[in-house]
Amino acid sequence: MAAKTERTFIAIKPDGVQRGLMGEIVKRFEQKGFRLVAMKFLQASEDLLKQHYIDLKDRPFYPGLVKYMSSGPVLAMVWEGLNVVKTGRVMLGETNPADSKPGTIRGDLCIEVGRNIIHGSDSVDSANKEISLWFKPEELVSFKSCAHEWIYE
C-alpha cells in the first residue's frame, strides 16, 4: 500500500469557514480513513492566491476569485492515503454544486459555484505543487495511524 499512497491539498474556502463547516469537512475525510498530515488556519495573501490559481489567470473570473479567497480565513490541509487525490475529488463533488450528487460535500452543503466552500487538488502533480506552495516540508507530519491495519489490507 505504501507505494500507492499519495497526498492531496484540500482547502476550506472563506464561505465554508464562515458557515462553520470546517469540522464537518474534516470529519468526512477522517471517517473515510485518510490521514491528516498538515493543517493551518490562515488569511491567505493575494500573492499566495495568485500563485495558487495561476492556471486560471486568463479567465474572466480570476480577479474576483483571488479577491474572494483573500476576503476571509482559509483552512489549508494536506491529506494522505491510497488514491486520495481522485477519491478526495469524488468526495468534494462537482465544481458547480448544482451538478453534485447528494452525499458529496458540495452536493450536501452548498448551492452556487461562486460559493462552493472547498478546493481539492485535481491531480497528483497539482497536489504536489499546491502542497509546496502552502506548506514548508517541516510542516508535514509523517506517522502511521493505529487504525492503518483496519483501513488497508
Short mmCIF file of C-alpha atoms in Angstrom, two decimals:
data_model
loop_
_atom_site.label_atom_id
_atom_site.label_comp_id
_atom_site.label_asym_id
_atom_site.label_seq_id
_atom_site.Cartn_x
_atom_site.Cartn_y
_atom_site.Cartn_z
CA MET A 1 0.00 0.00 0.00
CA ALA A 2 2.81 2.44 0.79
CA ALA A 3 3.93 2.73 -2.84
CA LYS A 4 0.46 3.93 -3.89
CA THR A 5 -0.02 6.34 -1.00
CA GLU A 6 -0.27 9.93 -2.14
CA ARG A 7 -1.05 13.33 -0.71
CA THR A 8 -3.59 15.95 -1.71
CA PHE A 9 -4.17 19.58 -0.86
CA ILE A 10 -7.63 20.45 0.44
CA ALA A 11 -8.64 23.99 1.41
CA ILE A 12 -11.87 25.09 3.02
CA LYS A 13 -12.65 28.43 1.43
CA PRO A 14 -13.82 31.56 3.30
CA ASP A 15 -17.50 30.69 2.79
CA GLY A 16 -17.01 27.23 4.34
CA VAL A 17 -15.12 28.76 7.27
CA GLN A 18 -17.73 31.48 7.82
CA ARG A 19 -20.54 28.93 7.73
CA GLY A 20 -18.87 26.77 10.39
CA LEU A 21 -18.33 23.75 8.13
CA MET A 22 -14.68 23.01 8.95
CA GLY A 23 -15.44 20.26 11.45
CA GLU A 24 -17.95 18.56 9.15
CA ILE A 25 -15.48 18.50 6.26
CA VAL A 26 -12.54 17.28 8.36
CA LYS A 27 -14.83 14.61 9.82
CA ARG A 28 -15.71 13.29 6.35
CA PHE A 29 -12.04 12.86 5.39
CA GLU A 30 -11.20 11.26 8.74
CA GLN A 31 -14.16 8.89 8.57
CA LYS A 32 -13.18 7.86 5.06
CA GLY A 33 -9.86 6.73 6.51
CA PHE A 34 -7.50 9.39 5.18
CA ARG A 35 -4.73 10.71 7.41
CA LEU A 36 -4.34 14.43 8.09
CA VAL A 37 -0.63 15.29 7.83
CA ALA A 38 -0.77 19.10 7.86
CA MET A 39 -3.26 21.84 8.67
CA LYS A 40 -3.10 25.60 9.04
CA PHE A 41 -5.72 28.26 9.51
CA LEU A 42 -4.71 31.47 7.79
CA GLN A 43 -5.68 34.60 5.97
CA ALA A 44 -4.17 33.86 2.55
CA SER A 45 -2.37 36.73 0.87
CA GLU A 46 -3.28 37.84 -2.64
CA ASP A 47 0.24 36.86 -3.76
CA LEU A 48 -0.20 33.29 -2.48
CA LEU A 49 -3.62 33.02 -4.10
CA LYS A 50 -2.37 34.41 -7.43
CA GLN A 51 0.30 31.69 -7.44
CA HIS A 52 -2.21 29.04 -6.40
CA TYR A 53 -4.67 29.93 -9.17
CA ILE A 54 -2.03 30.84 -11.80
CA ASP A 55 -3.52 28.38 -14.31
CA LEU A 56 -6.75 30.43 -14.26
CA LYS A 57 -5.10 33.84 -14.72
CA ASP A 58 -6.56 34.38 -18.20
CA ARG A 59 -10.12 33.53 -17.16
CA PRO A 60 -12.54 36.44 -16.65
CA PHE A 61 -13.40 35.34 -13.10
CA TYR A 62 -9.74 35.22 -11.93
CA PRO A 63 -9.55 38.67 -10.28
CA GLY A 64 -12.81 38.09 -8.42
CA LEU A 65 -11.68 34.62 -7.31
CA VAL A 66 -8.43 35.95 -5.86
CA LYS A 67 -10.26 38.82 -4.15
CA TYR A 68 -12.88 36.48 -2.70
CA MET A 69 -10.36 33.90 -1.50
CA SER A 70 -8.41 36.64 0.31
CA SER A 71 -11.58 38.05 1.90
CA GLY A 72 -11.54 35.73 4.92
CA PRO A 73 -9.67 32.91 6.60
CA VAL A 74 -8.97 29.61 4.84
CA LEU A 75 -8.29 26.18 6.38
CA ALA A 76 -5.45 24.64 4.36
CA MET A 77 -4.84 20.90 4.78
CA VAL A 78 -2.80 18.02 3.44
CA TRP A 79 -4.41 14.58 3.48
CA GLU A 80 -2.66 11.30 2.79
CA GLY A 81 -3.90 7.90 1.68
CA LEU A 82 -4.46 5.46 -1.13
CA ASN A 83 -5.79 7.33 -4.20
CA VAL A 84 -6.57 10.35 -2.01
CA VAL A 85 -6.48 12.82 -4.93
CA LYS A 86 -9.10 11.01 -7.00
CA THR A 87 -11.21 9.95 -4.04
CA GLY A 88 -10.99 13.41 -2.50
CA ARG A 89 -12.33 14.95 -5.72
CA VAL A 90 -15.23 12.50 -5.71
CA MET A 91 -15.95 13.40 -2.08
CA LEU A 92 -15.98 17.12 -2.96
CA GLY A 93 -18.44 16.73 -5.83
CA GLU A 94 -18.55 18.79 -9.00
CA THR A 95 -17.22 22.36 -9.12
CA ASN A 96 -20.79 23.51 -9.66
CA PRO A 97 -22.78 22.31 -6.64
CA ALA A 98 -25.92 22.05 -8.79
CA ASP A 99 -24.19 19.21 -10.67
CA SER A 100 -23.03 17.46 -7.49
CA LYS A 101 -24.65 14.32 -6.19
CA PRO A 102 -26.18 14.10 -2.72
CA GLY A 103 -23.64 12.68 -0.31
CA THR A 104 -20.81 14.82 -1.67
CA ILE A 105 -19.56 17.84 0.25
CA ARG A 106 -20.76 20.29 -2.39
CA GLY A 107 -23.92 18.33 -3.09
CA ASP A 108 -24.89 18.43 0.57
CA LEU A 109 -23.53 21.76 1.77
CA CYS A 110 -23.64 24.43 -0.93
CA ILE A 111 -25.67 25.86 -3.81
CA GLU A 112 -23.65 28.19 -6.08
CA VAL A 113 -20.35 27.70 -7.91
CA GLY A 114 -19.00 31.01 -6.60
CA ARG A 115 -19.54 29.77 -3.04
CA ASN A 116 -18.59 26.11 -3.39
CA ILE A 117 -16.82 26.04 0.03
CA ILE A 118 -13.83 23.82 -0.80
CA HIS A 119 -10.84 23.32 -3.07
CA GLY A 120 -9.18 19.99 -3.81
CA SER A 121 -6.19 19.17 -5.99
CA ASP A 122 -7.15 17.71 -9.37
CA SER A 123 -4.03 15.59 -9.94
CA VAL A 124 -1.03 14.26 -8.04
CA ASP A 125 1.19 16.79 -9.83
CA SER A 126 -1.03 19.74 -8.90
CA ALA A 127 -1.29 18.38 -5.34
CA ASN A 128 2.49 18.37 -5.02
CA LYS A 129 2.71 21.94 -6.36
CA GLU A 130 -0.09 23.19 -4.12
CA ILE A 131 1.30 21.47 -1.02
CA SER A 132 4.74 23.02 -1.58
CA LEU A 133 3.12 26.42 -2.12
CA TRP A 134 1.10 26.37 1.10
CA PHE A 135 3.36 24.30 3.42
CA LYS A 136 7.06 24.05 4.25
CA PRO A 137 8.40 20.46 4.25
CA GLU A 138 8.88 20.55 8.04
CA GLU A 139 5.18 21.34 8.50
CA LEU A 140 4.17 17.94 7.09
CA VAL A 141 3.90 15.25 9.75
CA SER A 142 4.62 11.63 8.86
CA PHE A 143 3.20 8.94 11.10
CA LYS A 144 1.44 5.60 10.94
CA SER A 145 -2.06 5.68 12.34
CA CYS A 146 -3.04 2.96 14.78
CA ALA A 147 -6.11 2.43 12.55
CA HIS A 148 -3.93 1.73 9.47
CA GLU A 149 -4.40 -2.05 9.66
CA TRP A 150 -8.16 -1.58 9.97
CA ILE A 151 -8.33 0.59 6.84
CA TYR A 152 -5.84 -1.10 4.49
CA GLU A 153 -5.27 -4.76 3.65
#
